[in-house]
Short mmCIF file of C-alpha atoms and ligand atoms in Angstrom, two decimals:
data_model
loop_
_atom_site.label_atom_id
_atom_site.label_comp_id
_atom_site.label_asym_id
_atom_site.label_seq_id
_atom_site.Cartn_x
_atom_site.Cartn_y
_atom_site.Cartn_z
CA MET F 1052 0.15 0.05 0.09
CA LYS F 1053 0.90 3.56 -0.67
CA HIS F 1054 1.60 5.56 1.83
CA LEU F 1055 -0.19 8.94 1.30
CA VAL F 1056 0.87 11.55 4.51
CA VAL F 1057 -1.62 14.56 4.77
CA LEU F 1058 -0.77 18.08 6.61
CA SER F 1059 -4.45 19.28 7.27
CA GLY F 1060 -5.09 23.31 8.74
CA ALA F 1061 -7.45 25.34 10.02
CA GLY F 1062 -9.26 25.12 6.03
CA ILE F 1063 -10.72 21.32 6.62
CA SER F 1064 -12.29 21.75 9.22
CA ALA F 1065 -13.61 25.81 8.00
CA GLU F 1066 -16.83 24.07 6.60
CA SER F 1067 -17.46 21.96 10.01
CA GLY F 1068 -17.88 25.49 10.99
CA ILE F 1069 -14.90 26.45 12.59
CA LYS F 1070 -13.16 30.01 12.00
CA THR F 1071 -9.46 29.87 10.21
CA PHE F 1072 -7.21 31.73 11.63
CA ARG F 1073 -6.09 33.67 8.72
CA ASP F 1074 -8.76 34.33 7.18
CA ALA F 1075 -9.94 37.09 9.16
CA ASP F 1076 -7.10 40.31 9.16
CA GLY F 1077 -5.40 38.61 12.49
CA LEU F 1078 -7.95 38.49 14.42
CA TRP F 1079 -9.79 34.62 15.13
CA GLU F 1080 -12.72 34.78 16.15
CA GLY F 1081 -12.34 38.01 17.49
CA TYR F 1082 -9.33 38.14 19.63
CA ASP F 1083 -5.74 38.89 18.75
CA VAL F 1084 -3.62 36.08 17.85
CA MET F 1085 -0.84 37.08 20.10
CA GLU F 1086 -3.01 38.14 22.78
CA VAL F 1087 -4.41 34.09 23.22
CA ALA F 1088 -1.98 32.09 21.97
CA SER F 1089 1.40 33.20 23.38
CA PRO F 1090 3.17 32.63 26.67
CA ILE F 1091 2.96 36.92 26.34
CA GLY F 1092 -0.56 36.58 25.98
CA TRP F 1093 -1.16 34.14 29.01
CA GLU F 1094 1.37 36.17 30.94
CA LYS F 1095 -0.74 39.11 30.89
CA LYS F 1096 -4.56 38.16 30.91
CA PRO F 1097 -4.47 34.23 31.90
CA GLU F 1098 -8.24 34.66 32.16
CA LEU F 1099 -8.69 35.92 28.92
CA VAL F 1100 -6.43 33.24 27.34
CA LEU F 1101 -8.84 30.48 29.49
CA LYS F 1102 -12.48 32.09 28.79
CA PHE F 1103 -10.84 32.30 24.50
CA TYR F 1104 -10.60 27.84 24.87
CA ASN F 1105 -12.83 27.35 26.71
CA ASP F 1106 -15.28 28.73 24.10
CA ARG F 1107 -12.98 26.47 21.76
CA ARG F 1108 -13.33 23.90 23.20
CA ARG F 1109 -17.40 24.55 23.74
CA GLN F 1110 -17.93 25.28 20.12
CA LEU F 1111 -16.38 21.89 19.35
CA LEU F 1112 -18.27 19.89 21.40
CA GLU F 1113 -21.15 20.78 18.74
CA VAL F 1114 -20.03 20.85 15.72
CA LYS F 1115 -19.51 17.85 13.50
CA PRO F 1116 -16.40 16.30 10.67
CA ASN F 1117 -17.23 17.26 7.57
CA THR F 1118 -16.89 14.99 4.36
CA ALA F 1119 -12.70 16.00 3.68
CA HIS F 1120 -12.67 14.37 7.17
CA LYS F 1121 -14.23 10.77 6.53
CA THR F 1122 -13.27 11.06 1.94
CA LEU F 1123 -9.45 10.95 4.36
CA LYS F 1124 -10.90 8.16 6.38
CA GLU F 1125 -12.68 6.24 3.70
CA LEU F 1126 -8.58 6.33 1.80
CA GLU F 1127 -7.47 4.22 4.37
CA LYS F 1128 -9.29 1.66 2.68
CA ASN F 1129 -6.96 2.13 -0.23
CA PHE F 1130 -3.36 3.99 1.33
CA LYS F 1131 -1.70 3.68 4.74
CA VAL F 1132 -2.54 6.68 5.81
CA SER F 1133 -0.86 9.01 8.06
CA ILE F 1134 -2.51 12.70 9.28
CA ILE F 1135 -0.59 15.53 10.27
CA THR F 1136 -2.58 18.34 11.98
CA GLN F 1137 -1.97 22.34 12.91
CA ASN F 1138 -5.88 22.03 14.62
CA VAL F 1139 -6.80 21.59 18.14
CA ASP F 1140 -9.79 19.74 17.35
CA ASN F 1141 -10.53 16.45 17.00
CA LEU F 1142 -12.15 15.84 13.24
CA HIS F 1143 -9.93 13.93 12.04
CA GLU F 1144 -10.65 11.31 15.35
CA ARG F 1145 -13.91 11.59 15.38
CA ALA F 1146 -14.47 10.54 11.55
CA GLY F 1147 -11.79 6.88 12.41
CA SER F 1148 -8.86 8.19 10.90
CA LYS F 1149 -6.26 5.96 12.80
CA ASN F 1150 -3.34 7.53 12.24
CA VAL F 1151 -3.65 11.48 13.88
CA LEU F 1152 -0.05 13.45 14.90
CA HIS F 1153 -1.29 16.78 16.36
CA LEU F 1154 1.23 19.11 16.01
CA HIS F 1155 0.06 21.98 17.74
CA GLY F 1156 -1.79 20.25 20.57
CA GLU F 1157 -5.41 19.42 21.60
CA LEU F 1158 -8.18 21.37 22.09
CA LEU F 1159 -9.71 18.47 24.67
CA LYS F 1160 -6.57 18.57 26.50
CA SER F 1161 -5.54 20.42 29.68
CA ARG F 1162 -1.59 20.19 31.24
CA SER F 1163 0.76 21.54 33.82
CA THR F 1164 2.00 25.45 33.04
CA LYS F 1165 5.03 23.46 35.71
CA ASN F 1166 5.13 20.37 33.83
CA GLU F 1167 4.14 19.76 29.62
CA LYS F 1168 4.23 15.96 30.67
CA LEU F 1169 1.79 16.72 32.65
CA ILE F 1170 -1.21 16.04 30.28
CA TYR F 1171 -4.56 15.34 31.06
CA ASP F 1172 -8.24 15.13 29.17
CA CYS F 1173 -10.52 18.01 29.64
CA ASP F 1174 -14.18 18.71 28.51
CA LYS F 1175 -14.93 21.06 30.70
CA ASP F 1176 -14.10 24.69 30.93
CA ILE F 1177 -10.72 25.14 32.44
CA MET F 1178 -10.73 27.72 35.44
CA LEU F 1179 -7.62 29.97 37.05
CA GLY F 1180 -6.91 28.30 40.21
CA ASP F 1181 -7.39 25.05 38.33
CA LYS F 1182 -4.23 22.73 39.90
CA ALA F 1183 -2.26 19.61 37.86
CA GLU F 1184 -1.16 17.40 40.35
CA ASP F 1185 2.30 18.69 40.39
CA GLY F 1186 0.66 22.12 42.21
CA GLY F 1187 0.70 23.87 38.87
CA GLN F 1188 -1.58 25.50 36.95
CA LEU F 1189 -3.48 24.21 34.02
CA ARG F 1190 -3.76 25.02 31.34
CA PRO F 1191 -4.74 24.48 28.15
CA HIS F 1192 -2.26 21.64 26.25
CA ILE F 1193 -2.54 23.83 22.63
CA VAL F 1194 1.57 25.16 20.91
CA TRP F 1195 0.93 29.47 20.87
CA PHE F 1196 3.64 31.15 19.15
CA GLY F 1197 7.18 31.00 20.07
CA GLU F 1198 7.05 27.84 22.30
CA ALA F 1199 8.81 24.70 20.45
CA VAL F 1200 7.00 22.00 18.26
CA PRO F 1201 7.75 18.93 20.19
CA GLU F 1202 5.99 16.44 17.89
CA MET F 1203 7.60 18.01 14.74
CA HIS F 1204 10.63 15.72 14.89
CA LYS F 1205 8.11 12.36 14.62
CA ALA F 1206 6.40 14.57 12.05
CA ALA F 1207 9.12 15.42 9.97
CA LYS F 1208 9.97 11.73 9.66
CA ILE F 1209 6.86 10.83 8.76
CA VAL F 1210 7.51 13.19 6.30
CA GLU F 1211 10.39 11.34 5.15
CA THR F 1212 8.59 7.47 3.96
CA ALA F 1213 5.55 9.96 2.81
CA ASP F 1214 4.03 8.63 -1.86
CA ILE F 1215 2.27 10.45 -2.05
CA LEU F 1216 2.13 14.12 0.24
CA LEU F 1217 -1.48 16.36 0.63
CA VAL F 1218 -1.55 19.53 1.83
CA ILE F 1219 -5.34 20.36 2.84
CA GLY F 1220 -6.53 24.02 4.17
CA THR F 1221 -3.62 25.08 5.49
CA SER F 1222 -1.93 28.60 4.87
CA LEU F 1223 1.71 27.19 4.97
CA GLN F 1224 2.35 30.52 6.39
CA VAL F 1225 3.39 28.79 10.40
CA TYR F 1226 6.64 27.52 11.03
CA PRO F 1227 8.28 24.70 11.18
CA ALA F 1228 4.77 23.11 10.58
CA ALA F 1229 5.37 24.74 7.42
CA SER F 1230 8.77 23.13 6.21
CA LEU F 1231 6.82 19.11 6.70
CA ILE F 1232 6.75 19.71 2.52
CA ASP F 1233 10.62 19.84 2.32
CA TYR F 1234 10.82 16.45 3.96
CA LEU F 1235 8.48 14.90 0.93
CA PRO F 1236 11.79 13.01 -0.96
CA ASP F 1237 12.30 13.61 -4.03
CA GLY F 1238 10.07 13.43 -6.79
CA LYS F 1239 7.29 12.22 -4.36
CA PRO F 1240 3.85 14.37 -5.67
CA ILE F 1241 2.01 16.98 -3.32
CA TYR F 1242 -1.02 17.86 -3.84
CA ILE F 1243 -2.95 21.21 -2.50
CA ILE F 1244 -6.31 21.43 -1.56
CA ASP F 1245 -7.41 25.19 -0.99
CA PRO F 1246 -9.40 27.44 -2.56
CA LYS F 1247 -6.67 30.13 -2.28
CA ARG F 1248 -3.69 29.88 -4.51
CA HIS F 1249 -0.11 29.84 -1.67
CA GLU F 1250 1.84 30.98 -5.34
CA ASP F 1251 4.96 31.89 -3.04
CA ARG F 1252 5.42 27.78 -2.08
CA LEU F 1253 4.45 26.65 -5.00
CA LEU F 1254 6.62 23.72 -6.16
CA ASP F 1255 6.95 22.16 -10.55
CA HIS F 1256 6.18 19.08 -9.00
CA VAL F 1257 2.66 20.75 -7.45
CA HIS F 1258 -0.58 19.82 -8.46
CA PHE F 1259 -2.82 22.47 -7.26
CA ILE F 1260 -6.54 21.43 -6.12
CA GLU F 1261 -8.21 24.84 -6.38
CA ASP F 1262 -11.43 24.96 -4.12
CA THR F 1263 -12.72 24.52 -0.94
CA ALA F 1264 -11.75 21.31 1.33
CA CYS F 1265 -14.94 19.41 0.78
CA ASN F 1266 -15.20 19.87 -2.73
CA GLY F 1267 -11.63 19.33 -3.47
CA ILE F 1268 -11.28 15.86 -1.61
CA LYS F 1269 -12.86 14.48 -4.11
CA GLU F 1270 -11.94 15.51 -6.75
CA PHE F 1271 -8.37 14.22 -5.33
CA ALA F 1272 -9.98 10.94 -4.49
CA ASP F 1273 -11.04 10.19 -7.63
CA LEU F 1274 -6.89 10.86 -9.08
CA MET F 1275 -5.75 8.95 -6.35
CA SER F 1276 -8.66 5.85 -8.08
CA LYS F 1277 -7.03 6.37 -11.30
N1 APR K 909 -11.29 24.68 2.42
C1 APR K 909 -10.63 24.73 2.57
N2 APR K 909 -9.06 25.00 2.61
C2 APR K 909 -9.85 26.35 3.51
C3 APR K 909 -11.06 27.19 3.28
C4 APR K 909 -11.97 25.52 3.40
N3 APR K 909 -13.13 25.64 3.56
N4 APR K 909 -11.78 27.91 4.21
C5 APR K 909 -10.52 28.39 3.96
N5 APR K 909 -9.49 27.62 3.89
C6 APR K 909 -7.71 27.51 4.06
C7 APR K 909 -7.49 29.89 3.57
O1 APR K 909 -7.36 30.08 2.70
C8 APR K 909 -6.21 28.75 3.66
O2 APR K 909 -5.07 28.81 2.71
O3 APR K 909 -7.46 27.26 4.92
C9 APR K 909 -5.55 28.13 5.20
C10 APR K 909 -6.37 28.79 6.22
O4 APR K 909 -5.08 28.43 7.06
P1 APR K 909 -4.31 29.94 8.51
O5 APR K 909 -5.91 29.84 9.14
O6 APR K 909 -3.93 30.35 8.40
O7 APR K 909 -4.37 28.60 8.76
P2 APR K 909 -2.90 27.19 9.83
O8 APR K 909 -2.80 26.84 7.75
O9 APR K 909 -4.19 25.91 9.31
O10 APR K 909 -2.38 28.40 10.94
C11 APR K 909 -2.16 27.48 11.03
O11 APR K 909 -0.86 28.86 12.67
O12 APR K 909 -2.77 30.50 14.47
C12 APR K 909 -1.44 28.99 14.22
O13 APR K 909 -1.01 27.27 16.18
C13 APR K 909 -1.70 27.54 14.83
O14 APR K 909 -1.69 25.82 13.98
C14 APR K 909 -2.64 27.21 13.74
C15 APR K 909 -1.19 27.35 12.35
#
């Protein structure tokens, strides 16, 4: 079986009703991204950060996987599929995908501010004063701007073994995640599904499907069945 590696971003969940980051002029659900998704933001206004992620978590419990998530699951019939997602939602898992690596953390997990390895399942609000067993304040298990991406090495290793790379719904503007495409072995094809072309990352061997995730995935699945 060929190894299909998928790099997904906010755009794949857009049609499920979760807003992307960069389609709203630097605002993210009305918030300044740096205020709610950075260690400095957390230091300055922890309550605001907790409220922001509590709202995102509540929203996640109300939305559903869409055709794009589901088709990626279907492709497991004919491919070994590995998904590397920048998304903190769990829509790939809820669609049934087996191999999902979260580069930027997960909304449904919390962790100690004192120890990044002390991680808990979390489907409720996190409040100031909620502590981990080491006494550290709980925070969302999310990789914020300026923080290291612990899963990056593992993700790069996965891309190195890809026969086909599918990039879906990501602006490829955030590093190191965006650099993952550089680990694809020479000559292996890249497909990009996005309604907006990103010319800056266009390479010779890229097949661009200029469409939304739910439409574009059908075209991609057709191409893969030939
Ligand atoms: N289908 C597919 N793609 C879409 C759709 C859709 N319906 N709607 C928008 N898009 C595309 C946009 O054109 C854009 O290229 O999805 C991409 C979303 O880009 P970003 O908002 O930058 O999201 P992403 O690339 O996932 O951001 C990376 O940045 O804020 C941080 O940590 C956060 O993981 C996130 C990272």
